[in-house]
Coordinates of C-alpha atoms in Angstrom, one line a residue:
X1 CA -69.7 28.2 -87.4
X2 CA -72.8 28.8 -89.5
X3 CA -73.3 25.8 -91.5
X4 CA -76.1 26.2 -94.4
X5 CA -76.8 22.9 -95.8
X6 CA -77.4 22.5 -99.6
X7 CA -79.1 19.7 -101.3
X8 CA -76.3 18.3 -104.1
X9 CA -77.3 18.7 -107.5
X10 CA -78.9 15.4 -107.7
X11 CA -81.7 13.9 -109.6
X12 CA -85.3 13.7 -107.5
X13 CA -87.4 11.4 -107.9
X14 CA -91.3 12.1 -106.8
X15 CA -93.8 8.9 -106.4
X16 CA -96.6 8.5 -104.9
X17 CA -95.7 8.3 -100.9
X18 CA -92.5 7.8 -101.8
X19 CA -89.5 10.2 -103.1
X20 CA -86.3 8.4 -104.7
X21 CA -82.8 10.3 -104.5
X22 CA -80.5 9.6 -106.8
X23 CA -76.8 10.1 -105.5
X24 CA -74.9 8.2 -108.1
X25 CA -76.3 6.3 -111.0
X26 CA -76.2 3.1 -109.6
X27 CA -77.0 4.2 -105.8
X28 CA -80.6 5.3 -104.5
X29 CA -82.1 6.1 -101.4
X30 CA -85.9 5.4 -100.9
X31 CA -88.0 8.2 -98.6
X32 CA -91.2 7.8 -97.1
X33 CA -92.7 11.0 -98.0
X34 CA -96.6 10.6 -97.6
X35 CA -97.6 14.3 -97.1
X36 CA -95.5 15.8 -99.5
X37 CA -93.1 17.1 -96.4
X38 CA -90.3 15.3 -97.6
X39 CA -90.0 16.9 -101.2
X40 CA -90.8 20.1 -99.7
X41 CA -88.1 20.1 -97.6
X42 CA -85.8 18.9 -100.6
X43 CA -86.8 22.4 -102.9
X44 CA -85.9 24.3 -99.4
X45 CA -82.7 22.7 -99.0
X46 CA -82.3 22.7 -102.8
X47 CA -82.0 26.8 -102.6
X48 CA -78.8 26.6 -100.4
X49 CA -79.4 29.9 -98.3
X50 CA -80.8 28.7 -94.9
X51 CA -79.9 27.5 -91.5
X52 CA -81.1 24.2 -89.8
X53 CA -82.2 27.2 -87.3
X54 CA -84.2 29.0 -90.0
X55 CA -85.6 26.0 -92.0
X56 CA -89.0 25.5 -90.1
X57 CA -89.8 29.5 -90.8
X58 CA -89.0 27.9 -94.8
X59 CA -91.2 24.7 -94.5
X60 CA -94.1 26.9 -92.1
X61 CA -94.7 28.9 -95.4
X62 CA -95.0 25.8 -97.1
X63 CA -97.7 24.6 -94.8
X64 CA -95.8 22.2 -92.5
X65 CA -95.3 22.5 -88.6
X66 CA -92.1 21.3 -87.7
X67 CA -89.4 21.9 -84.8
X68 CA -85.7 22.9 -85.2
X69 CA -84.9 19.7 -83.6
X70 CA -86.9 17.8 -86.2
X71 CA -84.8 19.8 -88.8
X72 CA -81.7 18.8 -87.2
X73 CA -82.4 15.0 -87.4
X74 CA -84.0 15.4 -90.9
X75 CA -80.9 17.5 -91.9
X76 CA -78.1 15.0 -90.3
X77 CA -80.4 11.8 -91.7
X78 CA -79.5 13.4 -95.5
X79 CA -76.3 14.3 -94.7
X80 CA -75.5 10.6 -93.6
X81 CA -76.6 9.5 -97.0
X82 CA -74.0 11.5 -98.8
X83 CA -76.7 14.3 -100.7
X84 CA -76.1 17.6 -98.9
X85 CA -73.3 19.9 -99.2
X86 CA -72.3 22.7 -97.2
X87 CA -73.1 26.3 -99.2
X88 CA -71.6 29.0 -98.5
X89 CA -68.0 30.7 -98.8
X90 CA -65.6 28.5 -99.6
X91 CA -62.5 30.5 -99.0
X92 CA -61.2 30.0 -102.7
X93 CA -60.5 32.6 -105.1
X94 CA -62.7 32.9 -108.7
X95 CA -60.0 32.1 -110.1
X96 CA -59.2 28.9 -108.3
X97 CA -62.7 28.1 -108.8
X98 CA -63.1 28.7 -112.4
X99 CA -60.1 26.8 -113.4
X100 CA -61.3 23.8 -110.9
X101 CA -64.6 23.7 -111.6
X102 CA -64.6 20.4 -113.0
X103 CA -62.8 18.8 -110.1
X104 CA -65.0 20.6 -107.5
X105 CA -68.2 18.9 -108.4
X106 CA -66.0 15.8 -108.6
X107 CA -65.2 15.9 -105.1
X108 CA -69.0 17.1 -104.6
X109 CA -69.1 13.4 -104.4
X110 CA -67.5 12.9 -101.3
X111 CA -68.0 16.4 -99.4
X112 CA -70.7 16.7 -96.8
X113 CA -71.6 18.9 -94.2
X114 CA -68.4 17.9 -92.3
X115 CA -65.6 18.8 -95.4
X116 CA -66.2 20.8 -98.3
X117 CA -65.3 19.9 -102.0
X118 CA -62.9 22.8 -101.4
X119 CA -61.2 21.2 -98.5
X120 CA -60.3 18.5 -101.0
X121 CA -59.2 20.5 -103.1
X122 CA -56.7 22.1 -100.6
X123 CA -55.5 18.9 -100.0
X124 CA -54.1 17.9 -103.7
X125 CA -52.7 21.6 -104.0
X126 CA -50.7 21.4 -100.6
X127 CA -49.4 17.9 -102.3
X128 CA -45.6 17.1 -102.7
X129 CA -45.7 14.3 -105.2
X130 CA -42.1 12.2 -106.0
X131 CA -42.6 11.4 -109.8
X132 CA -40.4 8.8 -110.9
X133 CA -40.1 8.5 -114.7
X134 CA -41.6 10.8 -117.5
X135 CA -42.3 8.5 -119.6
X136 CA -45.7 7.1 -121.1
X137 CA -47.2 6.8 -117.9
X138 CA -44.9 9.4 -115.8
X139 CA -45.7 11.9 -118.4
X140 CA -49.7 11.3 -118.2
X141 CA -49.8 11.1 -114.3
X142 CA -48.0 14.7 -114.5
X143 CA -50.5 16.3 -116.7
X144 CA -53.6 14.8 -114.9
X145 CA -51.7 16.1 -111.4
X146 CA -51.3 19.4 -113.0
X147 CA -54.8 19.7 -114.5
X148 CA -55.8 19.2 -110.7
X149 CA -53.8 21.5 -108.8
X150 CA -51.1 19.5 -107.4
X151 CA -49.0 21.7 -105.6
X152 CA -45.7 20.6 -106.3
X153 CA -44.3 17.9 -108.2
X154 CA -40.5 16.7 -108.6
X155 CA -40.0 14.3 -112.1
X156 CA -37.1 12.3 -112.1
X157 CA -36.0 11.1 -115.1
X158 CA -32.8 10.2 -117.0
X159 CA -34.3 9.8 -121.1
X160 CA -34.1 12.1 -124.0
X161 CA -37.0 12.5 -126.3
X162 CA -37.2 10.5 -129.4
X163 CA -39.7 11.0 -132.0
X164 CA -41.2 7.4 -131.6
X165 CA -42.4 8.7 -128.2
X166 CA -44.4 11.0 -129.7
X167 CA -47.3 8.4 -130.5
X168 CA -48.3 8.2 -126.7
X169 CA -46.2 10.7 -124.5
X170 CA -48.6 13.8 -125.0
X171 CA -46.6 16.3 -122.8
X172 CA -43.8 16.2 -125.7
X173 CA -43.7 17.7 -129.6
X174 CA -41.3 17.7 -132.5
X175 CA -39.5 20.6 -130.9
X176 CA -38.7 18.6 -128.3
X177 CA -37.2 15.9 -129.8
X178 CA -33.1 15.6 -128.4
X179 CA -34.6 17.2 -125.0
X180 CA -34.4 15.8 -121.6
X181 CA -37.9 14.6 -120.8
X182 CA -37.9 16.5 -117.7
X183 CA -36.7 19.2 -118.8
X184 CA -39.5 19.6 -122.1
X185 CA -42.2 18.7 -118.9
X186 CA -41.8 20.8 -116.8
X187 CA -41.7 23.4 -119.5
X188 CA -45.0 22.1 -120.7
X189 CA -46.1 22.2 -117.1
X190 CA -45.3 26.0 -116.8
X191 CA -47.3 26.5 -120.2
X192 CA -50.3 24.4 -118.9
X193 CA -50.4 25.8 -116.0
X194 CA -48.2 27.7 -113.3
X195 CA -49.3 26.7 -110.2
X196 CA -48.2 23.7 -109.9
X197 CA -44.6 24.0 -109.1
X198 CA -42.4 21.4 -111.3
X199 CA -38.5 20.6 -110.6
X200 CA -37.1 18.7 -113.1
X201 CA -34.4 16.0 -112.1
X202 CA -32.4 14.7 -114.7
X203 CA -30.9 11.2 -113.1
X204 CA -31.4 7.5 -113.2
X205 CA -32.5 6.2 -110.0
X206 CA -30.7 2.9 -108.8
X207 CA -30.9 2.7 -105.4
X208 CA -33.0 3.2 -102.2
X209 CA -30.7 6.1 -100.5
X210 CA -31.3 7.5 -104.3
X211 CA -35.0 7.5 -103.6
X212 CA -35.0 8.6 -100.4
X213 CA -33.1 11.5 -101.0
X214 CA -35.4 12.7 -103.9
X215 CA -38.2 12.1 -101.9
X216 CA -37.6 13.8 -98.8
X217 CA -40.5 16.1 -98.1
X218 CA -43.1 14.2 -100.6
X219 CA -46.9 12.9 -99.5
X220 CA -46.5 10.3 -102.0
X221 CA -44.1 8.8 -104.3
X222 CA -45.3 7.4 -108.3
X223 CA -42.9 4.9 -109.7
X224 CA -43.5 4.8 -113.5
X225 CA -39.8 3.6 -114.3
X226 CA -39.2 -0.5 -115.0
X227 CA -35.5 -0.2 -114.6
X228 CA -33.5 -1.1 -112.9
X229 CA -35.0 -4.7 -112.9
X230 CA -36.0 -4.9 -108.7
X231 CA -37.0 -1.0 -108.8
X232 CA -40.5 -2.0 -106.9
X233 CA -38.2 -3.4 -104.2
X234 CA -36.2 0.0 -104.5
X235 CA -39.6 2.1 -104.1
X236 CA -40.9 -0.2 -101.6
X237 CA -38.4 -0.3 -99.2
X238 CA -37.7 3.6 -99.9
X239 CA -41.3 4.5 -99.3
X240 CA -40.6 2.5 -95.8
X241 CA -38.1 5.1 -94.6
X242 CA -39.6 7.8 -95.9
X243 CA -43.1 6.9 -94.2
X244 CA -45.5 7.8 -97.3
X245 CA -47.5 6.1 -99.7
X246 CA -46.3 4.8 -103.4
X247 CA -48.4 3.8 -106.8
X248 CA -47.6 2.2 -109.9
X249 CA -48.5 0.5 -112.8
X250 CA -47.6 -1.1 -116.1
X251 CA -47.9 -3.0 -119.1
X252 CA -47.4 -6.7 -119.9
X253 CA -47.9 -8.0 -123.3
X254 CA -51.6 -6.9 -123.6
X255 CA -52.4 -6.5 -119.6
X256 CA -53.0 -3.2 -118.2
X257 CA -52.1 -3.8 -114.2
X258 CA -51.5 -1.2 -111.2
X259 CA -51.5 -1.3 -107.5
X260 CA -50.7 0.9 -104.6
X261 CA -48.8 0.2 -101.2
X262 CA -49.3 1.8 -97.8
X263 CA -46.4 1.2 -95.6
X264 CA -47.2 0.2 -92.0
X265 CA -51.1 -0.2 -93.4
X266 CA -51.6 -2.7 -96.4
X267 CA -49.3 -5.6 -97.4
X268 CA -46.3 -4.2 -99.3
X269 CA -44.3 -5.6 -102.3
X270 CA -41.7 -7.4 -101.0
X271 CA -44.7 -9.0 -99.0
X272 CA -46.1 -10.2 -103.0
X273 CA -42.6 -11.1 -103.6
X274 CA -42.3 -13.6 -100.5
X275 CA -45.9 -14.4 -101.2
X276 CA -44.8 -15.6 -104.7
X277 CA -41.6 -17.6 -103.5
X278 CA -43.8 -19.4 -100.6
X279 CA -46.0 -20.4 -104.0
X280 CA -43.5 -21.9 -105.6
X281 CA -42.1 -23.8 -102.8
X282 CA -45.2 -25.2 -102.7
X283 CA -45.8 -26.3 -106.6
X284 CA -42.1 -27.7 -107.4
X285 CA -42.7 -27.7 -110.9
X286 CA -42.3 -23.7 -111.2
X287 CA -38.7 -24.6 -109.9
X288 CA -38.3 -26.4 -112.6
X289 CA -39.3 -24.0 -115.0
X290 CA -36.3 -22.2 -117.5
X291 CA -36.8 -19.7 -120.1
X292 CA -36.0 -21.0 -123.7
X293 CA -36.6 -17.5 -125.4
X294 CA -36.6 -14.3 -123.4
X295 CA -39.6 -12.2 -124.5
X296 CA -37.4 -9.1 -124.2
X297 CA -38.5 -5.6 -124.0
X298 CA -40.9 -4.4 -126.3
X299 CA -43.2 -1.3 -125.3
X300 CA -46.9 -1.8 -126.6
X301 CA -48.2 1.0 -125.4
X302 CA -50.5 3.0 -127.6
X303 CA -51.5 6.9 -127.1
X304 CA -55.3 5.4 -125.2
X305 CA -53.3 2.5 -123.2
X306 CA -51.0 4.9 -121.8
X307 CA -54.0 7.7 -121.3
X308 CA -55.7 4.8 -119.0
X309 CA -52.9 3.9 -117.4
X310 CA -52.0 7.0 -116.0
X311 CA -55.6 7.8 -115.4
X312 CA -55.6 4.7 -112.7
X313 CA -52.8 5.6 -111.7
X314 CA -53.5 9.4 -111.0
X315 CA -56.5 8.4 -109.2
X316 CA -55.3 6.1 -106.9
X317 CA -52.8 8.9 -106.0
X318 CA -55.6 11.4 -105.6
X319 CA -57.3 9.2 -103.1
X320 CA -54.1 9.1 -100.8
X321 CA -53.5 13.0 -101.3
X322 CA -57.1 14.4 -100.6
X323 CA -58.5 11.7 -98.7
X324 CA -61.7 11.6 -101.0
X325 CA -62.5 7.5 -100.1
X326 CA -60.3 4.7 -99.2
X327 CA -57.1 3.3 -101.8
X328 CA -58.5 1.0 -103.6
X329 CA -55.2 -0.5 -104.7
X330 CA -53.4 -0.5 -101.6
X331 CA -51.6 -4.4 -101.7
X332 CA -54.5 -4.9 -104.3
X333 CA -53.1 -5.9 -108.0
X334 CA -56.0 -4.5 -110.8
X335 CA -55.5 -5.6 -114.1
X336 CA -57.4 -4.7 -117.3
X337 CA -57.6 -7.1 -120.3
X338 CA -56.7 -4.9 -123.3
X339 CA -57.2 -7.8 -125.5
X340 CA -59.6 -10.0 -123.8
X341 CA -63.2 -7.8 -123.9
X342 CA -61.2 -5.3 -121.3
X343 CA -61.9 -8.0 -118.7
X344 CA -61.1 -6.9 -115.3
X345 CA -59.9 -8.6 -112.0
X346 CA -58.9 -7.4 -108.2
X347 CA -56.7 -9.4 -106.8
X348 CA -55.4 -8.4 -102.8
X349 CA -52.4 -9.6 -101.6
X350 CA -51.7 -10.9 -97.6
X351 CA -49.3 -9.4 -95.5
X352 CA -46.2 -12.1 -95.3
X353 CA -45.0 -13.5 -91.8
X354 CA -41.6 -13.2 -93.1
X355 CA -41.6 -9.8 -94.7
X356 CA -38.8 -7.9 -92.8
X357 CA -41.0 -4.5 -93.3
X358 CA -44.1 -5.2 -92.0

């Protein structure tokens, strides 16, 4: 294949002796470049339209003697460091690439010689995503797996809208008050944006077979329901048999949280639930804990909260689908302090010696 490697559009940095690459705003990578071969070499790959085999003919007219070999190393040493891509034909259609421009350069990011931003791309649009709940988050994870070219999602749901969802679930208007959520998103879907093929289920889900059978087929399955009370357990043990991924996320009182599970690969819920009983076995006085006054449910989820939340959320499923960098919530529980100076913490879970599913 005839690779043509293309310098990212990056900011260069020219010192004396010395040229400074800026991949991402708080990464840099420091050259040696005492005779200016260095930077020269950077405005040659910069153009994008040349071989390793034809780069020395490009740097001889600039007044440096090198070998194809020396071209090679210099040409895998930058690719290693994460700023070339590879130009050329991508194999996408304008159209695709026009309406995905924004997520191309994203994925620029990650791509190198070896996959292309459009490879990623591929990936989320051969995606079969099992969308539990349309909801606050379930509605926002939809339209940010649209807006990237999922290629098919199913949204199970079993709510009707109601004007009070209106503050924060943006995928639904007036006229769509009385509707089945899934029904009024996967409309908006198809007004958004047609490729991404949406099936609208209109059911409660309340038990693993449930789950299973709507997820047969999927990459990945969201869960942005809270009910029935153990549905994580539900997901969890689903996402078992069905051998794929699952992410979630929530809200409690003023904490933002979500976290990811791959089965087989990270620790899994029902490992953080045995996790959490071993803790208490251990401290008697959370035995002897009661609740006096049930806080009961009450959803404080405004338009921004629920945009953030399904933002993590979509992006920890976009890492699973495309395969841009590692989860970083698999059996890891984030949380975001909405009222405390939107404090952050990580906090990973182990694996449980007694968890039945690991």
């Amino acid at each position: 294949m005839r690779v043509i490697p293309q310098l990212k559009p990056i900011s260069v940095i020219q010192r004396p002796n010395e040229v400074i690459l800026l991949r991402r705003a708080l990464e840099a990578t420091y050259l040696d470049d005492d005779n200016g071969s260095v930077t020269a070499l950077l405005r040659v790959l910069a153009e994008g339209s040349r071989t390793v085999a034809e780069l020395p003919a490009a740097m001889r007219e600039r007044g440096f003697e090198v070998t194809e070999d020396e071209m090679a190393d210099a040409v895998g040493a930058l690719d290693d460091v994460g700023v070339l891509l590879r130009a050329g034909d991508d194999g996408l259609d304008a159209g695709t690439r026009r309406r995905h421009e924004s997520n191309l350069r994203f994925y620029d990011l990650f791509a190198g010689l070896d996959r292309t931003s459009a490879q990623f791309h591929r990936g989320m649009a051969s995606a079969d995503v099992l969308l539990l709940g349309a909801g606050g988050m379930g509605s926002g994870v939809l339209q940010s797996l649209v807006g990237l070219g999922a290629g098919r999602v199913r949204i199970v749901d079993f709510d009707h809208v109601e004007e009070k969802n209106l503050a924060r679930q943006f995928a639904y208007g007036h006229a769509d008050v009385g509707r089945p959520k899934v029904a009024a998103a996967k409309d908006w879907a198809a007004r958004y944006c047609g490729d991404t093929v949406v099936e609208s289920v209109h059911a409660r889900v309340s038990d693993v077979d449930g789950i299973v059978a709507l997820g047969r087929g999927a990459s990945l399955v969201v869960c942005a329901i809270d009910s029935p009370d153990d549905v994580h357990l539900l997901v969890n043990r689903a996402c078992f048999e069905l051998g794929v991924p699952f992410v979630t996320g929530g809200l409690q009182y003023s904490t933002l949280f979500y976290w990811s599970v791959r089965p087989g690969v990270s620790a899994c819920r029902m490992c953080l639930e045995l996790n959490r009983e071993d803790e208490g076995g251990a401290m008697p006085e959370l035995a002897e804990q009661s609740v006096v006054l049930p806080a009961g449910r009450v959803n404080r989820a405004t338009g921004p909260v629920a945009q953030l939340l399904a933002g993590f959320v979509a992006m920890e499923a976009g890492r699973y689908l495309t395969g841009t960098d590692e989860p970083v919530a698999a059996g890891v529980y984030h949380t975001v302090e909405l009222a405390d100076g939107m404090r952050t913490t990580r906090a990973p879970w182990p694996r449980n010696p007694r968890c039945p599913l690991c």
